[in-house]
Short mmCIF file of C-alpha atoms in Angstrom, two decimals:
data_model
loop_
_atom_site.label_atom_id
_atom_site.label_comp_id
_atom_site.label_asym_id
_atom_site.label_seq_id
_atom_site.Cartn_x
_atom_site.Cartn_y
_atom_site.Cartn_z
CA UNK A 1 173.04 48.67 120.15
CA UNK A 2 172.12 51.62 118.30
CA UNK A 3 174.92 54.78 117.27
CA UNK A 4 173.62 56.79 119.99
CA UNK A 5 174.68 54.69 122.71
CA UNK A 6 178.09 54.06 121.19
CA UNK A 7 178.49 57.78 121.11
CA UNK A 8 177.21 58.32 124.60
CA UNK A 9 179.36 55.29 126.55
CA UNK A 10 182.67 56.50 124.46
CA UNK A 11 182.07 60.06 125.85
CA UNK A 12 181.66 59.10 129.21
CA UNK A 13 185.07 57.19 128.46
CA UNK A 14 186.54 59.94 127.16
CA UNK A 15 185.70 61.80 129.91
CA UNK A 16 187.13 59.79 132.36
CA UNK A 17 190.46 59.57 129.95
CA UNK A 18 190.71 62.95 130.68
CA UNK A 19 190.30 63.13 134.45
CA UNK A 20 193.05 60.84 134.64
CA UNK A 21 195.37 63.04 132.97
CA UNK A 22 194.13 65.64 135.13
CA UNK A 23 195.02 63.60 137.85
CA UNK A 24 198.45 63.20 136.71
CA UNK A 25 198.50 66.21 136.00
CA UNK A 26 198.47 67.99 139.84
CA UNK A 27 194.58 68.64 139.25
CA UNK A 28 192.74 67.86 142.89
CA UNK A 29 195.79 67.71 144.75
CA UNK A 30 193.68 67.63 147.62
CA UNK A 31 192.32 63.85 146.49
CA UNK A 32 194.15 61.14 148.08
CA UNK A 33 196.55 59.19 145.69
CA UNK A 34 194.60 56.01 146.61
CA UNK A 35 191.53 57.47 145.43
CA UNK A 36 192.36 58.71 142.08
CA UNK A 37 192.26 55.26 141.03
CA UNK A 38 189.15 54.71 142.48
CA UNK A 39 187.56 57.51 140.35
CA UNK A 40 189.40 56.79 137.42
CA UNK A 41 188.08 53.04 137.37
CA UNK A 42 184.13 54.09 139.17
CA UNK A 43 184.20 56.80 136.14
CA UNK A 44 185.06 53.87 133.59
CA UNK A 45 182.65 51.86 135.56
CA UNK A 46 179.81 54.35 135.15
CA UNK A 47 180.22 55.02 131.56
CA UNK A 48 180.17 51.38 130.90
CA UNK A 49 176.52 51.33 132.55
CA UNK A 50 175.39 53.88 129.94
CA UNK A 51 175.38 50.44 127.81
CA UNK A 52 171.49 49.83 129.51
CA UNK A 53 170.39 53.28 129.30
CA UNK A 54 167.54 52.96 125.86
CA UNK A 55 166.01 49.89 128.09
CA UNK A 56 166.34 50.97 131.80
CA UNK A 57 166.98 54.95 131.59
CA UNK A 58 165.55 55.26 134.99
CA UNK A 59 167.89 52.69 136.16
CA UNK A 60 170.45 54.16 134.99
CA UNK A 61 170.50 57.09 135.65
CA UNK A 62 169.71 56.46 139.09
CA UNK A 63 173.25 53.87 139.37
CA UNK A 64 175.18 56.80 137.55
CA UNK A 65 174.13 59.23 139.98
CA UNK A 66 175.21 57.10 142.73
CA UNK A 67 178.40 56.69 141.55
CA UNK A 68 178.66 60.10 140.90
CA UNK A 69 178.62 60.85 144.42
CA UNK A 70 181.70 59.82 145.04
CA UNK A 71 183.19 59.90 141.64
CA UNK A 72 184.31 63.34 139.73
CA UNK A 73 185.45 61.14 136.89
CA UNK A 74 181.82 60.07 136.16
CA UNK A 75 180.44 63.43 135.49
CA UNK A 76 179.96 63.05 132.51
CA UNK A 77 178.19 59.98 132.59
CA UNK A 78 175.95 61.33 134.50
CA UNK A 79 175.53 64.29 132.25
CA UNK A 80 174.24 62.01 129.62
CA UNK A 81 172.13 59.88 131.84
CA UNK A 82 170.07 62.70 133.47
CA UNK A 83 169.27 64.28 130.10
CA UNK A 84 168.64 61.33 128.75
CA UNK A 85 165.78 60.58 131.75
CA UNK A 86 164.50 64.11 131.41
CA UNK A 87 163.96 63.61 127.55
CA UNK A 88 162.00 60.62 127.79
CA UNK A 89 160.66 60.31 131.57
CA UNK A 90 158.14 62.64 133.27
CA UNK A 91 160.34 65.24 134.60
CA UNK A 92 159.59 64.50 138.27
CA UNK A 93 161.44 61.54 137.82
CA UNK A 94 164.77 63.50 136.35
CA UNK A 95 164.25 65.83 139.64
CA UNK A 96 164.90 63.36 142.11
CA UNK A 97 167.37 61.61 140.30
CA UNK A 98 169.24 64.83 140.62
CA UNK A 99 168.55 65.64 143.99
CA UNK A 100 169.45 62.30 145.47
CA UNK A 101 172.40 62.71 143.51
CA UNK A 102 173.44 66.17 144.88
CA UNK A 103 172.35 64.80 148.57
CA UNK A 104 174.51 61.82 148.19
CA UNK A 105 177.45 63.25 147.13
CA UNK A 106 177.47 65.89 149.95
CA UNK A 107 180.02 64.05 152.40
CA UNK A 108 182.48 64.35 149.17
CA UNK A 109 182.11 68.18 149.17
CA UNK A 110 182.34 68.54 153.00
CA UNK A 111 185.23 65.60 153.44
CA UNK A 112 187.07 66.30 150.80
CA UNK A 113 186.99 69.43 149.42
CA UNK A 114 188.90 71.97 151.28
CA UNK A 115 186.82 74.45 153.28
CA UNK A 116 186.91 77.89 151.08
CA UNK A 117 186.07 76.02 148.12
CA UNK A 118 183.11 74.15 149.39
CA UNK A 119 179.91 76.46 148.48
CA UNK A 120 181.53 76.96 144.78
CA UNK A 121 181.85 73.24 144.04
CA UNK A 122 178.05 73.13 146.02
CA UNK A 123 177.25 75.88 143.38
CA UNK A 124 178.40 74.69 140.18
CA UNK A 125 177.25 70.81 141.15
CA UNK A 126 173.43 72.82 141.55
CA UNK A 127 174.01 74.69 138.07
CA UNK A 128 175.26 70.79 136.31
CA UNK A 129 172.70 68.82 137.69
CA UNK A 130 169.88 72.23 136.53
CA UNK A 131 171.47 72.58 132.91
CA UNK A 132 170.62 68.45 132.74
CA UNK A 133 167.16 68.76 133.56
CA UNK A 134 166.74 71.88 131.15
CA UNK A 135 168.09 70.35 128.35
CA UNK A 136 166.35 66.81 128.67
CA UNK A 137 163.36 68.77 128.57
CA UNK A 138 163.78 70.83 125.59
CA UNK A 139 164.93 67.75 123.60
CA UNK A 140 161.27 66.14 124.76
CA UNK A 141 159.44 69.13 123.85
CA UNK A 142 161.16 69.02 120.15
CA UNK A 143 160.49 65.73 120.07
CA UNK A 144 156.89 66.12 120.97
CA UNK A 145 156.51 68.86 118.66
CA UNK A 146 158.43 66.49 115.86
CA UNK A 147 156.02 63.89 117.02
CA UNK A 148 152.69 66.36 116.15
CA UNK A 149 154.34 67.61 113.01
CA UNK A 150 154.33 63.60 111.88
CA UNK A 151 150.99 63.33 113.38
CA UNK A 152 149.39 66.00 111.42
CA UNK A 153 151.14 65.33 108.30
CA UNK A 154 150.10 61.84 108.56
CA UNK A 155 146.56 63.01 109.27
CA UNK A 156 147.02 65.45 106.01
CA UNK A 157 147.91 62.53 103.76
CA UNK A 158 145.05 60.28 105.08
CA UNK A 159 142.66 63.81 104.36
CA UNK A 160 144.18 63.74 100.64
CA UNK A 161 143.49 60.55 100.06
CA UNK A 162 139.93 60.20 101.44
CA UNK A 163 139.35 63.62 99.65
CA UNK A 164 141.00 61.92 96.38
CA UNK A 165 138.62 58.54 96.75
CA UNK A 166 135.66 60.71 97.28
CA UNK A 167 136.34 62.70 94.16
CA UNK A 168 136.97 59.89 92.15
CA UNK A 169 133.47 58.12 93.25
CA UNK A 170 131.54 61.54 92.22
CA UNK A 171 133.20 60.98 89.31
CA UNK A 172 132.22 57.58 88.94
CA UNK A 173 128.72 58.55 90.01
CA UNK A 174 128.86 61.16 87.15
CA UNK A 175 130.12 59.55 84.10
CA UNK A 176 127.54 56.84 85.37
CA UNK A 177 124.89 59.29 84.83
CA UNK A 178 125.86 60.61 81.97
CA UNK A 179 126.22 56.63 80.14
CA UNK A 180 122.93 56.45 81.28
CA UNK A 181 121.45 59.62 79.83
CA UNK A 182 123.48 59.02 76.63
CA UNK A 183 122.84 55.40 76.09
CA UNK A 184 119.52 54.86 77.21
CA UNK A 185 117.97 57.40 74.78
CA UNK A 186 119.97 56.57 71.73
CA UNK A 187 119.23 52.70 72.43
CA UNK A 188 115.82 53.12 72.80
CA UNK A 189 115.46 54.86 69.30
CA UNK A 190 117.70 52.03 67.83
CA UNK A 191 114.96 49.52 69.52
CA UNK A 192 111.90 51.38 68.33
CA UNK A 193 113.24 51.25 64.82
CA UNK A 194 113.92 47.67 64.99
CA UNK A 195 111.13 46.70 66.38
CA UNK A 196 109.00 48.58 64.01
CA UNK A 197 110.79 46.72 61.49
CA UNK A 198 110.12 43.61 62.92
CA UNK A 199 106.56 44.05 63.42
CA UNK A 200 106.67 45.12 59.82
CA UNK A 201 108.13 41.62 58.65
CA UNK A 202 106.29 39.66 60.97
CA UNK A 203 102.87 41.17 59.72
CA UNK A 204 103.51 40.64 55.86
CA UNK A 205 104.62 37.21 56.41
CA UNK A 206 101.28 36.21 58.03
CA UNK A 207 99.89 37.76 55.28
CA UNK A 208 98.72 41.09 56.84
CA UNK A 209 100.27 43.71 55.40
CA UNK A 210 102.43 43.56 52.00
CA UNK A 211 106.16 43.20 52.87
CA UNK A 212 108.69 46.36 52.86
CA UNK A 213 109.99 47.87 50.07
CA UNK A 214 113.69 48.18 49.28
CA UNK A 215 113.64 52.29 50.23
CA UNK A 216 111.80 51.64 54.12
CA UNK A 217 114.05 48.74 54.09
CA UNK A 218 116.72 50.96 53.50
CA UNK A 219 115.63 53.98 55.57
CA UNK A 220 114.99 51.91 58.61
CA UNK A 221 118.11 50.14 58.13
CA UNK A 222 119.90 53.81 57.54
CA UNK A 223 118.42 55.32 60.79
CA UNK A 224 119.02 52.54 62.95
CA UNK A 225 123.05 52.49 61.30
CA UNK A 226 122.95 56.19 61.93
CA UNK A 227 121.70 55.68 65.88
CA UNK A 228 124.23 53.07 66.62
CA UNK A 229 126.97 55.27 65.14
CA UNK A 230 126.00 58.38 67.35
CA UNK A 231 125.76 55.76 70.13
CA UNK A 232 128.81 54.51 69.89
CA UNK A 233 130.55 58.41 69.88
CA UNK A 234 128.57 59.69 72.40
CA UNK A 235 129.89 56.84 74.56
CA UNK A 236 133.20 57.84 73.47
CA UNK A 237 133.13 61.06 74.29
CA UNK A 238 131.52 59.84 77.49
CA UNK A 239 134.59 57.64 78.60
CA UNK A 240 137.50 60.35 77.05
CA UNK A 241 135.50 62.40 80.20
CA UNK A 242 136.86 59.18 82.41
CA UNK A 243 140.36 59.19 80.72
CA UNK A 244 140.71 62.42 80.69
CA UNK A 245 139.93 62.53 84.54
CA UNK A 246 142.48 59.62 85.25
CA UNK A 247 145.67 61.38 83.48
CA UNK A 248 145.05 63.97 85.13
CA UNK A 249 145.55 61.94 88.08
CA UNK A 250 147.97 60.78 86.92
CA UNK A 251 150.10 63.69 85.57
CA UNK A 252 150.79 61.86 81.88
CA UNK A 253 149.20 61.93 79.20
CA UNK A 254 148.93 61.12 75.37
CA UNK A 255 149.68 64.69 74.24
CA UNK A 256 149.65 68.23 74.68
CA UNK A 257 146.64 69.79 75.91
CA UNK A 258 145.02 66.47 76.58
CA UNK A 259 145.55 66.14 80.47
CA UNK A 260 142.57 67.10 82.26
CA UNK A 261 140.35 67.97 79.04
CA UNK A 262 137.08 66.78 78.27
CA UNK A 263 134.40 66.82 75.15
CA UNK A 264 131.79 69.05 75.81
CA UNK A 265 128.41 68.35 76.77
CA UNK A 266 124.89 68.75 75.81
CA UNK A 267 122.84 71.86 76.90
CA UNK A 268 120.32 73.85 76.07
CA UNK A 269 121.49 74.86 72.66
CA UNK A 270 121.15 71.32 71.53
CA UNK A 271 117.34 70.77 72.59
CA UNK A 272 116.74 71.17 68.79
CA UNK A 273 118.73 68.25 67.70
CA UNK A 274 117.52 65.98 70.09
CA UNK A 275 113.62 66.89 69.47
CA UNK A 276 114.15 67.10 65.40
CA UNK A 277 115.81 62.98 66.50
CA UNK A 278 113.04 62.10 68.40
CA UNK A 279 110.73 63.24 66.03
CA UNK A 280 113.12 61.66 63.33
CA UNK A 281 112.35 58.48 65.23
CA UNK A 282 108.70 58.45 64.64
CA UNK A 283 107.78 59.92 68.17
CA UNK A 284 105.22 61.84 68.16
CA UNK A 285 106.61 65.12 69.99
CA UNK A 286 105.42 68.88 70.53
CA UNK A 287 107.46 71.72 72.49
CA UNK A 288 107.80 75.22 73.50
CA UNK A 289 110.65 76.56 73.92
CA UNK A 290 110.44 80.17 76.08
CA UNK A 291 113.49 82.13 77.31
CA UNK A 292 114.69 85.17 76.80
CA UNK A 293 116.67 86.05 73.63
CA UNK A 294 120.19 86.45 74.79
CA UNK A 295 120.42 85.14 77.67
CA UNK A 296 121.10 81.45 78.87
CA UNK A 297 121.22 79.96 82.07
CA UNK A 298 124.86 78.45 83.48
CA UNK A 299 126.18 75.51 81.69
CA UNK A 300 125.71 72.71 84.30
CA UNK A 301 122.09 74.12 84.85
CA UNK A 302 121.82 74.24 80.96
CA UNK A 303 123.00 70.55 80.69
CA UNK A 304 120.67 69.29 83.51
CA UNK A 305 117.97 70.36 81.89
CA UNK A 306 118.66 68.45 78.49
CA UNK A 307 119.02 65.65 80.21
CA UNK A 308 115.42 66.56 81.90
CA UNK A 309 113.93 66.32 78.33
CA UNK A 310 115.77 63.76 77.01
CA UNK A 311 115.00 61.22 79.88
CA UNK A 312 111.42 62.52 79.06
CA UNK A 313 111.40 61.37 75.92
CA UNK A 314 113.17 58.32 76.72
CA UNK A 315 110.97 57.07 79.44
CA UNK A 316 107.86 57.90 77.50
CA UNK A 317 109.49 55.96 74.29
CA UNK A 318 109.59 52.37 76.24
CA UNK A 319 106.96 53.00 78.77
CA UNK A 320 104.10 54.76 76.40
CA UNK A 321 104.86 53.69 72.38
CA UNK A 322 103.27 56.17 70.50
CA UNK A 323 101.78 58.39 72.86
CA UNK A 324 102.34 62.24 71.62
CA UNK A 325 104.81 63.69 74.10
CA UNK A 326 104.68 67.44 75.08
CA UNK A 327 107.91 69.32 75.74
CA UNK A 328 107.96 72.63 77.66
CA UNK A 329 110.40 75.09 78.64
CA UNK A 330 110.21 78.43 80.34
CA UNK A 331 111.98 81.25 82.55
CA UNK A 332 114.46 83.50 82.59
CA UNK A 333 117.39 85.11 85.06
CA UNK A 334 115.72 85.77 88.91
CA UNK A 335 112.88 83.59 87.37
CA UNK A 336 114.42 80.39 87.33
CA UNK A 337 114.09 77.55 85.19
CA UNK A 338 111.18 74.96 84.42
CA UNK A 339 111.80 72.51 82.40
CA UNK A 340 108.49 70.23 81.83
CA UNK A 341 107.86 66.87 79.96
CA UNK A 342 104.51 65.22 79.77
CA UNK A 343 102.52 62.42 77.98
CA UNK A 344 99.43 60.21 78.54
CA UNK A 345 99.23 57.09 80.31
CA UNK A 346 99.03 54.15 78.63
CA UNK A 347 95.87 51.91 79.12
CA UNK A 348 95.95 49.26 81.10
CA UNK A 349 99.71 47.96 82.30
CA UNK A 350 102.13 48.52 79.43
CA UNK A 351 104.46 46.10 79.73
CA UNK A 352 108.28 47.81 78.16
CA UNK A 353 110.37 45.90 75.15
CA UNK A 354 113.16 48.20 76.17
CA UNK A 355 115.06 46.93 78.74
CA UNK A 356 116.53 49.40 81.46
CA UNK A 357 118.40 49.81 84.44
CA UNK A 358 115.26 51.17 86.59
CA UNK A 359 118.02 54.06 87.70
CA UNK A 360 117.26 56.69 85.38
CA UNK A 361 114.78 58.90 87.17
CA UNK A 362 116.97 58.27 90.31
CA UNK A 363 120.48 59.75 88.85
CA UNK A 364 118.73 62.82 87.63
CA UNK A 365 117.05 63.70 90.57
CA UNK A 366 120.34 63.72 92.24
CA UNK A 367 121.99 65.98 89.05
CA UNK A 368 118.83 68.25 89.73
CA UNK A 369 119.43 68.77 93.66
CA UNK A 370 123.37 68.93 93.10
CA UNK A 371 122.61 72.29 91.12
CA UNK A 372 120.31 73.56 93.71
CA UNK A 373 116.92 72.54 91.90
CA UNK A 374 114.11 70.22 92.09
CA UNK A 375 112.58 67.11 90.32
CA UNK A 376 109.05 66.41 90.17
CA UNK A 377 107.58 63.01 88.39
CA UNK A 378 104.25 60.89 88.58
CA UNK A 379 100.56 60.43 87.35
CA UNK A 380 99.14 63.55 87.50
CA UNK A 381 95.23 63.40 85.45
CA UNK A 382 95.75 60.81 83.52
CA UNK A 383 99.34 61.43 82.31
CA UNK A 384 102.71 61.47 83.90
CA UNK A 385 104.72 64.08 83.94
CA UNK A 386 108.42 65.08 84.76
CA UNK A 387 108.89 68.24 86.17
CA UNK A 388 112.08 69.78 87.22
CA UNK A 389 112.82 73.30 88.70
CA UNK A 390 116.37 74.77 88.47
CA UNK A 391 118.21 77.92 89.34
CA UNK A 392 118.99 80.56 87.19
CA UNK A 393 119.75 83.85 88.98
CA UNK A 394 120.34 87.25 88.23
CA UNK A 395 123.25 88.64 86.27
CA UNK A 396 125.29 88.58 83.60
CA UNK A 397 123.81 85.88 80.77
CA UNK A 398 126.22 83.01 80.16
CA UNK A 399 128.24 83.04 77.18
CA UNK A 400 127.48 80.50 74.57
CA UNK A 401 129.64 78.82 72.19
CA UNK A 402 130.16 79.95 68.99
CA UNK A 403 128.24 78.37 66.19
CA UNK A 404 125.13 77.10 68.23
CA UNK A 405 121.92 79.16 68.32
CA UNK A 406 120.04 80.43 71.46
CA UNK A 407 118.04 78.36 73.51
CA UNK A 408 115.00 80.02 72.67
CA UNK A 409 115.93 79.87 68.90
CA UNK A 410 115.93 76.33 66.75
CA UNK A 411 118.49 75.83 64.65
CA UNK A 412 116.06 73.80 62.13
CA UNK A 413 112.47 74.52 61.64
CA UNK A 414 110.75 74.51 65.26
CA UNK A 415 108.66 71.88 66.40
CA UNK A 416 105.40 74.11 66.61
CA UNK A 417 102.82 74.08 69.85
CA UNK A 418 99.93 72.27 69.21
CA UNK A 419 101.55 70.07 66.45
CA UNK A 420 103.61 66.79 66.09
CA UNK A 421 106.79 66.35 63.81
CA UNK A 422 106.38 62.96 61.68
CA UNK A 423 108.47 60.98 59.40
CA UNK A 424 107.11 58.68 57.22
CA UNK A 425 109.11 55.41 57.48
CA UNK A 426 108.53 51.93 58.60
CA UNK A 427 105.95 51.61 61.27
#
C-alpha cells in the first residue's frame, strides 16, 4: 500500500465524516432519516474500495460510481476514482464511467430531490463528473510529458557516453600511432647500431677483419645509449599525452596547469633533427626541403608529414640496409603539400632483422586521410616510394614556436641534393 492510497481512502473518509455532520446538521432535510445512514455507511463503504484502485482502477471506479448513484456521501470517492481512471486509462474509458454514473443516479435526482431544485443538482452533478475527466487528463499529459523528459534525458546520457567511448578509442587509436611512429624509428636505429656492432665482432673473431677499437667501441656503444635514452622520453612524452587525456576525464590532477596538457609534437621544424639522426645512424640519406620562407602549413598537417618522412626512413632502414634514401618536400599555401620518400629495392627478397608490427604504413594512411590528404606507397621503377599529399590552403601562415627555424631552413648544416650525410663509426 503505497502513501497515495492512504491519502486518497482517508479523504474519501473524511468526506463522508463530514456529510454526516451535515446530516445532523439539518443539511438535505428532504432525505429520509432512514437513509442518512445508508449514505453515511455506502459513503464509508465506497471510500474503503479506493483500497483496490492502483490494481483494478477500472474496477473501481466503475463500483464507486455505482454507489454514487445513490450515495451523496461518496462523492468524493468518486472524485478520486474518476481522475484517477482518466490519468491512467484511455479517456473513453473515464467517459462512460461518468456517464453511467450520471444515468444511474438519475432516479435519486427525480425521487428525491424536490422539484425546483432538480436541473441545478442535474447541473452541478454534469460540471463534477466534467472537472474529473479534465483533470485526470492533464495529470496524464504531465505525466507523459515527465515520461519524455526521462526518455530524452536518458537517451542524452546514453549519447554522452557513446560520444565519451568513441573519443576515448580515437584516442587510443592515436597515441597508438604515435608509439608506433616514435618507437619504431628510434628502435630501428638502436638495432642497426647493434647489429653493426655485432657483425663487427663476429667478423674479427673469425679472423676477418681486426677487432674494434676502444673509441668505435665507445661511439657505437654512446649512440646506441643515446637512442635508447631519446626512446625512452619520447615514449614518455607519448604516454603524459594518455595521462594527460585521462585527468582530464577525470577532473584531478597532479598540479596546476597539468589537466588536459600535453608535450608537444614533432612537425616540420624538426625534419632537421631527425635527417642529421638518420644520417647520424649511418643511413645514407639526401633531401630537399622547398617551402616558402615564412610560411608553414597547420600544425597537425605539419606533424603528419614528419611522420611521412620518418616512417620513410624507418621502413627503408629494416627493409633496404644501406640503400641511399631520398627525402623530398615541396609546396606552399593554395599549393598544398607533398611530402615524398624514396629508395631502391633491394635485390632479391630481403629478409628484415627488425622486427615490426606490419601496422605502420596502415596508421599513417589513416593520419593522412583524417587531415584531408592522401598516401601513396609501392614499387614504382625499381624503387619504392611513399608519397603523401596534404592540404595546406590559403591564408594566414601558421605561427611557429619560438626558438625553432622554418621549415624550409635547417637548423644545422643542410643535407645537400645530390649528396649523402656519413658518419664514420662502426659498420
Amino acid at each position: 500500500m503505497t502513501w497515495r492510497t492512504v491519502v486518497a481512502v482517508a479523504a474519501g473518509l473524511l468526506w463522508t465524516v463530514l456529510y454526516a455532520l451535515l446530516y445532523a446538521a439539518g443539511y438535505n432535510s428532504y432525505v429520509p432519516p432512514w437513509l442518512r445512514g445508508v449514505d453515511v455507511a455506502l459513503g464509508a463503504a465506497a471510500s474503503v474500495a479506493l483500497l483496490a484502485r492502483p490494481r483494478h482502477p477500472l474496477g473501481t471506479a466503475v463500483a464507486v460510481g455505482l454507489i454514487s448513484a445513490v450515495s451523496s456521501a461518496s462523492v468524493a470517492a468518486l472524485v478520486i476514482a474518476l481522475i484517477g481512471l482518466a490519468a491512467r486509462r484511455p479517456w473513453w474509458q473515464a467517459a462512460a464511467v461518468a456517464t453511467g454514473t450520471l444515468l444511474a443516479g438519475l432516479p435519486w435526482f427525480l425521487l428525491l430531490v424536490p422539484g425546483h431544485q432538480v436541473s441545478f443538482a442535474i447541473a452541478v452533478t454534469v460540471l463534477l463528473l466534467s472537472g474529473c475527466l479534465g483533470w485526470g487528463l492533464a495529470i496524464k499529459s504531465r505525466l507523459r510529458l515527465v515520461e519524455r523528459l526521462r526518455e530524452d534525458v536518458l537517451r542524452a546520457r546514453a549519447d554522452r557516453d557513446r560520444r565519451l567511448d568513441e573519443a576515448r578509442a580515437d584516442e587510443r587509436r592515436r597515441i597508438a600511432r604515435e608509439m608506433h611512429d616514435v618507437l619504431a624509428h628510434r628502435m630501428s636505429l638502436l638495432s642497426v647500431h647493434a647489429g653493426a656492432l655485432a657483425y663487427r665482432v663476429r667478423q674479427s673473431e673469425q679472423g676477418q677483419a681486426p677487432p674494434p677499437t676502444a673509441e668505435e667501441l665507445g661511439a657505437a656503444v654512446q649512440v646506441i645509449r643515446d637512442n635508447a635514452h631519446r626512446a625512452l622520453d619520447e615514449l614518455g612524452g607519448v604516454l603524459a599525452v594518455l595521462r594527460a587525456a585521462d585527468t582530464a576525464r577525470d577532473g584531478v590532477g597532479d598540479g596546476p596547469g597539468e589537466e588536459g596538457t600535453a608535450p608537444p609534437q614533432p612537425t616540420l621544424a624538426d625534419l632537421d633533427r631527425l635527417l642529421c639522426e638518420a644520417a647520424d645512424s649511418g643511413q645514407r640519406v639526401t633531401a630537399r626541403v622547398e617551402l616558402p620562407e615564412g610560411a608553414a602549413p597547420a600544425d597537425r598537417v605539419g606533424r603528419s608529414a614528419y611522420r611521412v618522412v620518418q616512417e620513410g626512413l624507418t621502413n627503408a632502414r629494416k627493409h633496404a640496409p644501406g640503400a641511399r634514401v631520398e627525402v623530398r618536400v615541396h609546396g606552399g599555401p593554395g599549393r598544398g603539400l607533398a611530402v615524398s620518400v624514396r629508395n631502391p629495392l633491394p635485390v632479391g627478397v630481403a629478409v628484415s632483422e627488425i622486427p615490426g608490427a606490419g601496422a605502420g604504413l596502415t596508421g599513417l594512411a589513416e593520419r593522412v586521410g583524417l587531415d584531408g590528404g592522401a598516401l601513396a606507397h609501392g614499387p614504382d621503377g625499381g624503387a619504392f616510394r611513399l608519397d603523401a599529399e596534404l592540404p595546406w590552403p590559403e591564408g594566414v601562415p601558421a605561427p611557429r614556436p619560438s626558438g625553432t627555424a622554418a621549415p624550409g631552413e635547417l637548423a644545422r648544416p643542410p643535407v645537400p641534393a645530390g649528396s649523402a650525410v656519413r658518419r664514420p663509426g662502426v659498420r
